[in-house]
mmCIF file of N, CA and C and ligand atoms in Angstrom:
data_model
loop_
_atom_site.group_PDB
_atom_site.id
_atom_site.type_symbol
_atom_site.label_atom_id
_atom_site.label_comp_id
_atom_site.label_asym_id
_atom_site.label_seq_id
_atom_site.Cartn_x
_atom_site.Cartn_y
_atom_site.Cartn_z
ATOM 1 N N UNK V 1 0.842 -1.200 0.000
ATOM 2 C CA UNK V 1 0.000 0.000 0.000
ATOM 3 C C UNK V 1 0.875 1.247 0.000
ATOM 4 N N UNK V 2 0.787 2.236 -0.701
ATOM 5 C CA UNK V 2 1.025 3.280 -0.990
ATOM 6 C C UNK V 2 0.850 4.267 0.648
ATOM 7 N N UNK V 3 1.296 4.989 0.931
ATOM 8 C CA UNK V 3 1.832 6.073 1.867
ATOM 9 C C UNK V 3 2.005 7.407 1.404
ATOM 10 N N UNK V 4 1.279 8.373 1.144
ATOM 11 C CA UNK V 4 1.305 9.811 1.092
ATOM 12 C C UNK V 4 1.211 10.359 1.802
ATOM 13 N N UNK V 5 2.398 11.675 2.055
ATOM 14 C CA UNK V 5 1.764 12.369 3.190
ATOM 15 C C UNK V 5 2.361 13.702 2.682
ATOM 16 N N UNK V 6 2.015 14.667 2.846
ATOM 17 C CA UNK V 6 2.493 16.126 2.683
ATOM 18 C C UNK V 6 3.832 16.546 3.609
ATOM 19 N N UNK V 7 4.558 17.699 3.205
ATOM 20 C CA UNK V 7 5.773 17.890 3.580
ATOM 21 C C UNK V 7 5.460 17.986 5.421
ATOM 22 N N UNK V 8 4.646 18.995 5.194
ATOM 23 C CA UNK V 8 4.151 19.079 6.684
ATOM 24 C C UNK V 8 3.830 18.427 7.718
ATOM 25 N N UNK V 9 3.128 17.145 6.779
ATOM 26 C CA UNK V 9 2.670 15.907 8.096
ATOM 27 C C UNK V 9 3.780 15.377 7.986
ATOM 28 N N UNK V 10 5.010 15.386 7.561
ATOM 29 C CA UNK V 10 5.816 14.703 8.177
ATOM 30 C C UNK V 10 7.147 14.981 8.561
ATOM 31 N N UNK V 11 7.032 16.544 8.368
ATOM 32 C CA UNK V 11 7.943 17.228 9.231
ATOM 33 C C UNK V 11 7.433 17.321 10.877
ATOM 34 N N UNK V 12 6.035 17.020 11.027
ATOM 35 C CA UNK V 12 5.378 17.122 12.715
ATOM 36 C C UNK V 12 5.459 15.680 12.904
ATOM 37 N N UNK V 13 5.530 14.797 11.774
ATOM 38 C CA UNK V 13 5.947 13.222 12.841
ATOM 39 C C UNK V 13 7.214 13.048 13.286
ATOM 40 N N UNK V 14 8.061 13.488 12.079
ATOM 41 C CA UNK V 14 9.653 12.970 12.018
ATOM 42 C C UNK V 14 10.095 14.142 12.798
ATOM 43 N N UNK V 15 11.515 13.457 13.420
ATOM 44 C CA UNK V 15 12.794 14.719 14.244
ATOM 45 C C UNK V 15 13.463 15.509 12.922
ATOM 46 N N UNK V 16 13.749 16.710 13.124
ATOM 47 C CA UNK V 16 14.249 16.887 12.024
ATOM 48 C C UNK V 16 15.244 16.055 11.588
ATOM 49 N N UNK V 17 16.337 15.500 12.081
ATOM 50 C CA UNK V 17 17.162 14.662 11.332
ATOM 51 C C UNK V 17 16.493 13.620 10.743
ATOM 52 N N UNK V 18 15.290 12.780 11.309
ATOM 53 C CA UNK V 18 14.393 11.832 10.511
ATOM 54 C C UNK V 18 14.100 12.333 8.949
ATOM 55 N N UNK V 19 13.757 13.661 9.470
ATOM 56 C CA UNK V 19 13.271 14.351 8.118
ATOM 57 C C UNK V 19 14.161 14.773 7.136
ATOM 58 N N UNK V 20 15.195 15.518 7.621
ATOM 59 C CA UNK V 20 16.019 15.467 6.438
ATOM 60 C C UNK V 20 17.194 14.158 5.636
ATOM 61 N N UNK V 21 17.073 12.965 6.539
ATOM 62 C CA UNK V 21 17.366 12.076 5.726
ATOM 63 C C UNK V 21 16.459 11.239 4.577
ATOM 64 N N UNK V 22 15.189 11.167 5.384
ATOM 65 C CA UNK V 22 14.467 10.426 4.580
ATOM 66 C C UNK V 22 13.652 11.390 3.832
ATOM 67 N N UNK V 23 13.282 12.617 4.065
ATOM 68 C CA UNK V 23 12.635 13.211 2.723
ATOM 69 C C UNK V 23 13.307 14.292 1.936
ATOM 70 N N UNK V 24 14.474 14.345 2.617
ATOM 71 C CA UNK V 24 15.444 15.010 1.598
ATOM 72 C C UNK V 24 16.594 14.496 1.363
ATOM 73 N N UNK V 25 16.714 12.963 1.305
ATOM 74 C CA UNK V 25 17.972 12.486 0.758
ATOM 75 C C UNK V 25 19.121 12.758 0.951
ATOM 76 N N UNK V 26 18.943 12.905 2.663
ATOM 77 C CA UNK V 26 20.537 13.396 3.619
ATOM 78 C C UNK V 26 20.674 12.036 3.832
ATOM 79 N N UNK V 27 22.246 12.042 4.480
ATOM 80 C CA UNK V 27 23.009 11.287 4.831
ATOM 81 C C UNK V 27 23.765 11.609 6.663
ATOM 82 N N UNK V 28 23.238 10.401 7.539
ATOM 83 C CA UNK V 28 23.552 10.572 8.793
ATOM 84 C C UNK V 28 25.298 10.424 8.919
ATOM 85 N N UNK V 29 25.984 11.307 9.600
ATOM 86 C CA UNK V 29 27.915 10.766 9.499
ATOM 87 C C UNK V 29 27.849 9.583 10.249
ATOM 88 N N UNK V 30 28.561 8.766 9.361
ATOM 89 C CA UNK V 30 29.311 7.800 10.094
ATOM 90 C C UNK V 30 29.559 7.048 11.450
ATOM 91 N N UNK V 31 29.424 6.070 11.439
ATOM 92 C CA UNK V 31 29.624 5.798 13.139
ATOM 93 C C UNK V 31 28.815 6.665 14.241
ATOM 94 N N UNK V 32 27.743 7.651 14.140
ATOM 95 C CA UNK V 32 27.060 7.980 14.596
ATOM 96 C C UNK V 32 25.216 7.521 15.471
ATOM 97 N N UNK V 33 25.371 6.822 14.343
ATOM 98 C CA UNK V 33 23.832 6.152 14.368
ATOM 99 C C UNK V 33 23.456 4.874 15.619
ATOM 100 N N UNK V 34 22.314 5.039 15.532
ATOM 101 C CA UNK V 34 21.859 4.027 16.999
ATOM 102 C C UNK V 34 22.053 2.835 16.577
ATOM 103 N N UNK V 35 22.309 2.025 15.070
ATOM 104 C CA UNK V 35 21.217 1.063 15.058
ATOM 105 C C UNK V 35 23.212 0.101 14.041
ATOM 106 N N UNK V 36 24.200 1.049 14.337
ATOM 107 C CA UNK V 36 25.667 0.780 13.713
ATOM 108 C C UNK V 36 25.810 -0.806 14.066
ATOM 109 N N UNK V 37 26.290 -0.873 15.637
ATOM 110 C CA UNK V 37 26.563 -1.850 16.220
ATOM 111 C C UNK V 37 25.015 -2.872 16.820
ATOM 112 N N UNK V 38 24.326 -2.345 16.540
ATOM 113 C CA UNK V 38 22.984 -3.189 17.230
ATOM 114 C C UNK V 38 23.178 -4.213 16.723
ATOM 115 N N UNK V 39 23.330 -5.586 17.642
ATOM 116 C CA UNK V 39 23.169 -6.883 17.086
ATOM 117 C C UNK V 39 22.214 -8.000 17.843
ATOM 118 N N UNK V 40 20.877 -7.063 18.000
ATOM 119 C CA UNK V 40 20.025 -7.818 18.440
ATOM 120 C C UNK V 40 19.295 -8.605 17.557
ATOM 121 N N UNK V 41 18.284 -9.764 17.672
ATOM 122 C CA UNK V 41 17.257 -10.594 17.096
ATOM 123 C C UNK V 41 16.433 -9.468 16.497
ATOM 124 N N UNK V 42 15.869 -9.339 15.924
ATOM 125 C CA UNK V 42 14.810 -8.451 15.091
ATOM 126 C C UNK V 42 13.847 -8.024 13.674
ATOM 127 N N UNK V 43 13.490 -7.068 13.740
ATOM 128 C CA UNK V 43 13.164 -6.923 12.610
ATOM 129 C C UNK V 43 13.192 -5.264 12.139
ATOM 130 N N UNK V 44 13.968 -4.819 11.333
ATOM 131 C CA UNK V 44 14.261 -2.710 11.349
ATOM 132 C C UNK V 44 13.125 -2.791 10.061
ATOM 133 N N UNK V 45 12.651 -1.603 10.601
ATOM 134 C CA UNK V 45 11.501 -0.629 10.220
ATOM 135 C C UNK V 45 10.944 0.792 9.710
ATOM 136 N N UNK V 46 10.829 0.844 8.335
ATOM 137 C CA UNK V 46 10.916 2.322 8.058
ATOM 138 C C UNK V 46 10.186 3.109 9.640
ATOM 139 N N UNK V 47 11.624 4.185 9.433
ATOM 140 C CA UNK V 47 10.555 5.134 10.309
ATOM 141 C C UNK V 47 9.364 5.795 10.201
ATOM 142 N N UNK V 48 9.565 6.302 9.057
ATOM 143 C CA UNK V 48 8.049 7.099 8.326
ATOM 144 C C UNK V 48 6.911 6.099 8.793
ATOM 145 N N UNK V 49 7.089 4.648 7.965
ATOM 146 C CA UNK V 49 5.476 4.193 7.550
ATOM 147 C C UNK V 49 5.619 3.017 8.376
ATOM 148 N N UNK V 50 6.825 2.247 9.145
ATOM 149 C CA UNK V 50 6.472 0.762 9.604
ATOM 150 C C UNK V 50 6.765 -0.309 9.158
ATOM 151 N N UNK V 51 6.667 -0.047 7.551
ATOM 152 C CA UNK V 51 7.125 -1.156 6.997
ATOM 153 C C UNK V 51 8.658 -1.674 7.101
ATOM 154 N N UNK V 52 8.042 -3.154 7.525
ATOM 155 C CA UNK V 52 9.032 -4.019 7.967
ATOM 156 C C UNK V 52 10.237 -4.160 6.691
ATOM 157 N N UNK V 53 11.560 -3.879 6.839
ATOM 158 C CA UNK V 53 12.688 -3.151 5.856
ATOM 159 C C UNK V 53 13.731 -4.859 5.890
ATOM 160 N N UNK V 54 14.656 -4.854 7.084
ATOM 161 C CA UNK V 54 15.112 -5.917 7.121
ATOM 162 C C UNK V 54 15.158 -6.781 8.002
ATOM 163 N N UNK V 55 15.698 -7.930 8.078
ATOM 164 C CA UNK V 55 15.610 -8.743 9.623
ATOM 165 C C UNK V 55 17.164 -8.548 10.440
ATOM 166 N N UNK V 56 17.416 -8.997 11.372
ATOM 167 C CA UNK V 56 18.544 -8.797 11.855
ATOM 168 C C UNK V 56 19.684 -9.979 11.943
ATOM 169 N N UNK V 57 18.946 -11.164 10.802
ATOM 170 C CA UNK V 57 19.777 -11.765 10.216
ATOM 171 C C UNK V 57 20.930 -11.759 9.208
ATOM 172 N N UNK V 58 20.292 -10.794 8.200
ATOM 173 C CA UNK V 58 21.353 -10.098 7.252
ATOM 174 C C UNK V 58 21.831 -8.695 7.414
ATOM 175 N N UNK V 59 22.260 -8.623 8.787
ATOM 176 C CA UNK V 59 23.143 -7.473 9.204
ATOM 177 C C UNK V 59 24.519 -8.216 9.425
ATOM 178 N N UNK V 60 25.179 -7.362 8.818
ATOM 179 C CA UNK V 60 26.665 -8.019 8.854
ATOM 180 C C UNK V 60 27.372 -6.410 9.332
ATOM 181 N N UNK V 61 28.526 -6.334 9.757
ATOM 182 C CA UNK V 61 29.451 -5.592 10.174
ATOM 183 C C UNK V 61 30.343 -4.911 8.744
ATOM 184 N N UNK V 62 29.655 -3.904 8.064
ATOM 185 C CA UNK V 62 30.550 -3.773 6.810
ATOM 186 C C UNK V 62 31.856 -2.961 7.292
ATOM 187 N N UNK V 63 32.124 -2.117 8.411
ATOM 188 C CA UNK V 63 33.095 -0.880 8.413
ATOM 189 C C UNK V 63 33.113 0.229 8.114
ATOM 190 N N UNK V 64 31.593 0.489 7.591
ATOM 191 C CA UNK V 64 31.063 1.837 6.803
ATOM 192 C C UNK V 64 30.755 2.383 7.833
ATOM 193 N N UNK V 65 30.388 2.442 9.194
ATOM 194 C CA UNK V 65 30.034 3.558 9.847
ATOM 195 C C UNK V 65 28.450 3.115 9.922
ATOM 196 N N UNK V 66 27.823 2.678 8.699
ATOM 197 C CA UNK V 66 26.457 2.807 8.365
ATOM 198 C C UNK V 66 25.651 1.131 8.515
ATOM 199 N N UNK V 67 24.642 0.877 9.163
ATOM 200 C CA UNK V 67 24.081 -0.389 9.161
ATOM 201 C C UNK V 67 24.183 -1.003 7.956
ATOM 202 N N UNK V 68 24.261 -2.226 7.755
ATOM 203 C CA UNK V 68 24.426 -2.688 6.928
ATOM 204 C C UNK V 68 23.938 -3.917 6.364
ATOM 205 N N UNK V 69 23.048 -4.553 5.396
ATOM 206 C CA UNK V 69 22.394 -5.711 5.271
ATOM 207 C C UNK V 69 22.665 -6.445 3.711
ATOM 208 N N UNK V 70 23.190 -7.558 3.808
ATOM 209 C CA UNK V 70 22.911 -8.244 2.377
ATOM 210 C C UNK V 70 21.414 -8.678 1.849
ATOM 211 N N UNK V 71 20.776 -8.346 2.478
ATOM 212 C CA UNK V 71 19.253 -8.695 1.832
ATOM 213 C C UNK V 71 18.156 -7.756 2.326
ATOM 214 N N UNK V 72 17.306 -7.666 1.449
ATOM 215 C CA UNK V 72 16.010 -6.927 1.762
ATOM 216 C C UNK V 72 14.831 -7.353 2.010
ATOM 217 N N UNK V 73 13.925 -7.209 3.112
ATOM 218 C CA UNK V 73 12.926 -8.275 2.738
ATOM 219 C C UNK V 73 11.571 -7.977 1.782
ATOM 220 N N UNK V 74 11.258 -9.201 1.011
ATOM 221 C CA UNK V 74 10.540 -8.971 -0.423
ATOM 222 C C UNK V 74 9.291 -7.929 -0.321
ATOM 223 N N UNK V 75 10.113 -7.163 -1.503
ATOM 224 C CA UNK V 75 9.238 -5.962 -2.097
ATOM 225 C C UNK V 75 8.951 -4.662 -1.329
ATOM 226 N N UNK V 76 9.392 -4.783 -0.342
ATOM 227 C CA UNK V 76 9.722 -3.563 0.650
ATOM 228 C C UNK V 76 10.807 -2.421 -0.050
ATOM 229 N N UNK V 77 11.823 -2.876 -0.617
ATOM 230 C CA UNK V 77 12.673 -1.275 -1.659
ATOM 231 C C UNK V 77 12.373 -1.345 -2.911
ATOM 232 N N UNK V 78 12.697 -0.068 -3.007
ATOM 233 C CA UNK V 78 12.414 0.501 -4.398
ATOM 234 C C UNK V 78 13.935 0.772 -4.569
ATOM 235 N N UNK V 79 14.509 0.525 -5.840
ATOM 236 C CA UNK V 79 15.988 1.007 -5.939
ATOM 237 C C UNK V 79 15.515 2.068 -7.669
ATOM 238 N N UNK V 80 16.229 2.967 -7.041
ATOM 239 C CA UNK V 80 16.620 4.264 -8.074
ATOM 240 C C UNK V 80 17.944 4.563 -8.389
ATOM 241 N N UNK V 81 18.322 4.660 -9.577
ATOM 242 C CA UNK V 81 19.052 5.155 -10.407
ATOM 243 C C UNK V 81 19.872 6.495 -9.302
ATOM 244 N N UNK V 82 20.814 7.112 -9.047
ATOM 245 C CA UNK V 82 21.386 8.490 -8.280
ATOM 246 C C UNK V 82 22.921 8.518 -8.906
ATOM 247 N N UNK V 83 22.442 9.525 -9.770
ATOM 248 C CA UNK V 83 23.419 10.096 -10.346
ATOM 249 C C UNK V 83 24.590 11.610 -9.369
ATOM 250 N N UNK V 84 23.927 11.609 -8.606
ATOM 251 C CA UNK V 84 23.890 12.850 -7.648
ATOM 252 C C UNK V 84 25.571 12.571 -7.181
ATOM 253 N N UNK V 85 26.501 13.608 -6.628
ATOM 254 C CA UNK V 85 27.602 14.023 -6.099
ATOM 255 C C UNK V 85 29.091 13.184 -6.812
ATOM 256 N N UNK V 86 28.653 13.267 -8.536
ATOM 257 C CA UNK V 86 29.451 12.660 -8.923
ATOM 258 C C UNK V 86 29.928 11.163 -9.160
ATOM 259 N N UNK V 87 29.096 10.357 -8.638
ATOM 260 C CA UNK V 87 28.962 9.208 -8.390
ATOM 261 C C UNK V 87 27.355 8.410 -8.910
ATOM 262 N N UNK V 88 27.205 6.732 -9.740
ATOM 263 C CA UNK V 88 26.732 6.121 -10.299
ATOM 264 C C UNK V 88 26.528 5.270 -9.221
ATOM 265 N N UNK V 89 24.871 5.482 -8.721
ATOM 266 C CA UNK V 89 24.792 5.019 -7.597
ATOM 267 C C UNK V 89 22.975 4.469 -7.767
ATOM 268 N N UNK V 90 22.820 3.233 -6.539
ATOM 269 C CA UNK V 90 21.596 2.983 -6.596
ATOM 270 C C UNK V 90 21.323 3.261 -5.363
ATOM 271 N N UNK V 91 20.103 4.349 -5.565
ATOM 272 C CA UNK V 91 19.645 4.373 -4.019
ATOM 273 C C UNK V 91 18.612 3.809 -3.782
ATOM 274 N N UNK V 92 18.438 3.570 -2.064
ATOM 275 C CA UNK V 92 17.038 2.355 -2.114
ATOM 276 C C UNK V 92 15.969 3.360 -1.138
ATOM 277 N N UNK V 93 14.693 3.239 -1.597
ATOM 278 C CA UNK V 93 13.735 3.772 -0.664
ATOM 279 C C UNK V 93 12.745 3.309 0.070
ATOM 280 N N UNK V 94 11.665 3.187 0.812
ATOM 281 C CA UNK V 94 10.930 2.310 1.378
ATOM 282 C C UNK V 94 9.903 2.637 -0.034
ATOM 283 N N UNK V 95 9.492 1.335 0.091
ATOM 284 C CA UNK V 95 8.611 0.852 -1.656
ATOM 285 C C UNK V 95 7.099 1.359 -0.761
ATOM 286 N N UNK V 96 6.987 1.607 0.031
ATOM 287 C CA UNK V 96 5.562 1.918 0.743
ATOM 288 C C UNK V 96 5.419 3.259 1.034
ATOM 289 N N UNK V 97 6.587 4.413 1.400
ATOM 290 C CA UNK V 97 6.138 5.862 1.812
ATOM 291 C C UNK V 97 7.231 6.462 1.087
ATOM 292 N N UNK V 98 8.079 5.972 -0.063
ATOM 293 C CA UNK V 98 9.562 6.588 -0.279
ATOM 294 C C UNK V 98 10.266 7.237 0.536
ATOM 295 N N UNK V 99 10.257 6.800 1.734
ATOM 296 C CA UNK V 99 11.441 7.459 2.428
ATOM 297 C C UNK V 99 12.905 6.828 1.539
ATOM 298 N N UNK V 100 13.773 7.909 1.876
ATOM 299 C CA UNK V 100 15.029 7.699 1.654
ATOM 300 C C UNK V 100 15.365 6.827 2.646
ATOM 301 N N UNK V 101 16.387 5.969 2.248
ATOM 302 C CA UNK V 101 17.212 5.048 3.278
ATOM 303 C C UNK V 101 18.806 4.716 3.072
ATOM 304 N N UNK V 102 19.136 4.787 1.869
ATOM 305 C CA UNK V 102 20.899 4.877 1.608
ATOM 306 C C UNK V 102 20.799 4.477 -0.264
ATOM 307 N N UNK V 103 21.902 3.381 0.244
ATOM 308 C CA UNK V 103 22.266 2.986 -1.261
ATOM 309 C C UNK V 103 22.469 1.507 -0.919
ATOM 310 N N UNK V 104 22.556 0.938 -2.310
ATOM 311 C CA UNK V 104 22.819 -0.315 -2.593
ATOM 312 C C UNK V 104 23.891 -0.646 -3.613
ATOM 313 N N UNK V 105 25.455 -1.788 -2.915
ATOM 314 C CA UNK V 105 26.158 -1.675 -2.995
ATOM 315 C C UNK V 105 26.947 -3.472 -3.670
ATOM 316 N N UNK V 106 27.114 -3.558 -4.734
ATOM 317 C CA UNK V 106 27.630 -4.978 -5.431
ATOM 318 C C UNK V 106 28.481 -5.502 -4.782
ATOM 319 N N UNK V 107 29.306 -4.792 -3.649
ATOM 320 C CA UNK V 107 30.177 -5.751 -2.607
ATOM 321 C C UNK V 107 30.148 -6.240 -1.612
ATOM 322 N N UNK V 108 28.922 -6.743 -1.350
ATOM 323 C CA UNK V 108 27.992 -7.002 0.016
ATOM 324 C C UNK V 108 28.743 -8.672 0.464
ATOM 325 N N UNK V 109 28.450 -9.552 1.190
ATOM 326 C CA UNK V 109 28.940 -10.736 1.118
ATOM 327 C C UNK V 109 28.032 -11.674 0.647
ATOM 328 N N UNK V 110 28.670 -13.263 0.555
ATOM 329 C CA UNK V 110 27.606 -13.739 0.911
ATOM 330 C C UNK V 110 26.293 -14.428 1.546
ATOM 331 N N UNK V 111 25.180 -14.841 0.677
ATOM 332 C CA UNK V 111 25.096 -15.295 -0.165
ATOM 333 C C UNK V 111 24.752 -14.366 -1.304
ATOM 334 N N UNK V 112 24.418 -13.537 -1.104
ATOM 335 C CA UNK V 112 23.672 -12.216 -2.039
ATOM 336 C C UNK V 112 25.012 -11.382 -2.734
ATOM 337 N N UNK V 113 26.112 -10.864 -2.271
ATOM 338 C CA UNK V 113 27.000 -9.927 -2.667
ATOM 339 C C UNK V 113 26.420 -8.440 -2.951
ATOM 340 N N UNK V 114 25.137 -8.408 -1.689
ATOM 341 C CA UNK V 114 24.870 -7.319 -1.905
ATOM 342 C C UNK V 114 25.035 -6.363 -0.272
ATOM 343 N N UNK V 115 25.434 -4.868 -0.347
ATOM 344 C CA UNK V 115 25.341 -4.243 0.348
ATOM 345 C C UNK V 115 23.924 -3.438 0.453
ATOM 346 N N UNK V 116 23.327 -3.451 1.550
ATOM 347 C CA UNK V 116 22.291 -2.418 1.393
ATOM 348 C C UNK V 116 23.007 -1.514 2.963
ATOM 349 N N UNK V 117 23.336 -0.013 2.288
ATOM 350 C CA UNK V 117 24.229 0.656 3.378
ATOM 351 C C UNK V 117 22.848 1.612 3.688
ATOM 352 N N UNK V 118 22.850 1.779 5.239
ATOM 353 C CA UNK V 118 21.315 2.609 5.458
ATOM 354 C C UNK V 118 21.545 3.351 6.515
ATOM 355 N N UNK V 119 20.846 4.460 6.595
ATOM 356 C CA UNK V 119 21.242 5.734 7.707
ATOM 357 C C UNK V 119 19.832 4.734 9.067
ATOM 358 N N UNK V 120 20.735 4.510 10.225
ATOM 359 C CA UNK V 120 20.052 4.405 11.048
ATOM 360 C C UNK V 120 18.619 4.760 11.693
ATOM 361 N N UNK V 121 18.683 6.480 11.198
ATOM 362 C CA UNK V 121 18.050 7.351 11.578
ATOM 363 C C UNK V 121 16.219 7.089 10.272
ATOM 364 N N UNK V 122 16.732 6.256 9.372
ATOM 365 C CA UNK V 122 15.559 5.769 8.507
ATOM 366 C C UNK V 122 14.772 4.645 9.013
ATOM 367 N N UNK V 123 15.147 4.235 10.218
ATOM 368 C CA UNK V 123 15.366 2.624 10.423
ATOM 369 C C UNK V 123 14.778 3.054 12.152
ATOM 370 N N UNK V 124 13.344 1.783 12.861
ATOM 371 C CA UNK V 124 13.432 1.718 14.152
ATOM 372 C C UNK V 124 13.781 0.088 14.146
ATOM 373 N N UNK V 125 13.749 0.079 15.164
ATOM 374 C CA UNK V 125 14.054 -1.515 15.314
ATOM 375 C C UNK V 125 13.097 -2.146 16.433
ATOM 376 N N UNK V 126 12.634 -3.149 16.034
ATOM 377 C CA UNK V 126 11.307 -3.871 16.550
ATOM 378 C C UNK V 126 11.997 -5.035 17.489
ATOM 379 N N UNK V 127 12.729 -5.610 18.460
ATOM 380 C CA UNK V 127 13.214 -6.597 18.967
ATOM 381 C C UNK V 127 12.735 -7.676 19.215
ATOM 382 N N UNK V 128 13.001 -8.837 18.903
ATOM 383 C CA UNK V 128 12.075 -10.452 18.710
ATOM 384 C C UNK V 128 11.994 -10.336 20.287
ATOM 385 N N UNK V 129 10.539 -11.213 20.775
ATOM 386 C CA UNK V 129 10.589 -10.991 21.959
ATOM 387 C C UNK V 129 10.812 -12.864 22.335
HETATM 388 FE FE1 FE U 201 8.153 3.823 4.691
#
């Protein structure tokens, strides 16, 4: 299901840093984020809309500073084309409210060899109970 919301309703849900990563295609620095080292059981969650993003099985430790997952779970991203800061890049968004969430990266491990690198701050985390 589709997720619309106006700039406004979701500048009064989101913190501003929520907001300017995910609806303006910022980037949280490095080693900053809540969710870097988290290596609990789980399941991470767009912040905007809920939808369930990845499990906390395919979090691996890349060194980027930035969470990191070889898999997505099905049909939850949207990957776009980002030509932006000089660089040939795919960025991924939540397929349900387009929030921004990072990029997606061909040197991931395996079984996938994929990186999905994601600003924490796009991401809550739901803990298996
Ligand atoms: Fe979303």
């Amino acid at each position: 299901m589709k997720i619309t919301k106006s700039e406004q309703e979701w500048k009064t849900q989101l913190s501003p840093e929520e907001y300017y990563v995910t609806r303006e295609h910022g980037t949280e620095a490095p080693f900053s984020g809540k969710y870097y080292t988290n290596k609990k059981d789980g399941i991470y969650t767009c912040i905007c809309c809920g939808l369930p993003l990845f499990e906390s099985d395919t979090k691996f430790d890349s060194g980027t500073g930035w969470p990191s997952y070889f898999e997505a779970i099905e049909d939850s991203i949207t990957e776009i084309k980002d030509m932006t800061h000089g660089m040939s890049r795919i960025e991924v968004r939540c397929s349900s409210c387009d929030a921004h969430l990072g990029h997606l990266f061909p040197d991931g491990p395996e079984p996938t060899n994929l990186r999905y690198c994601i600003n924490s701050v796009s991401l809550n985390f739901k803990e298996k109970e």
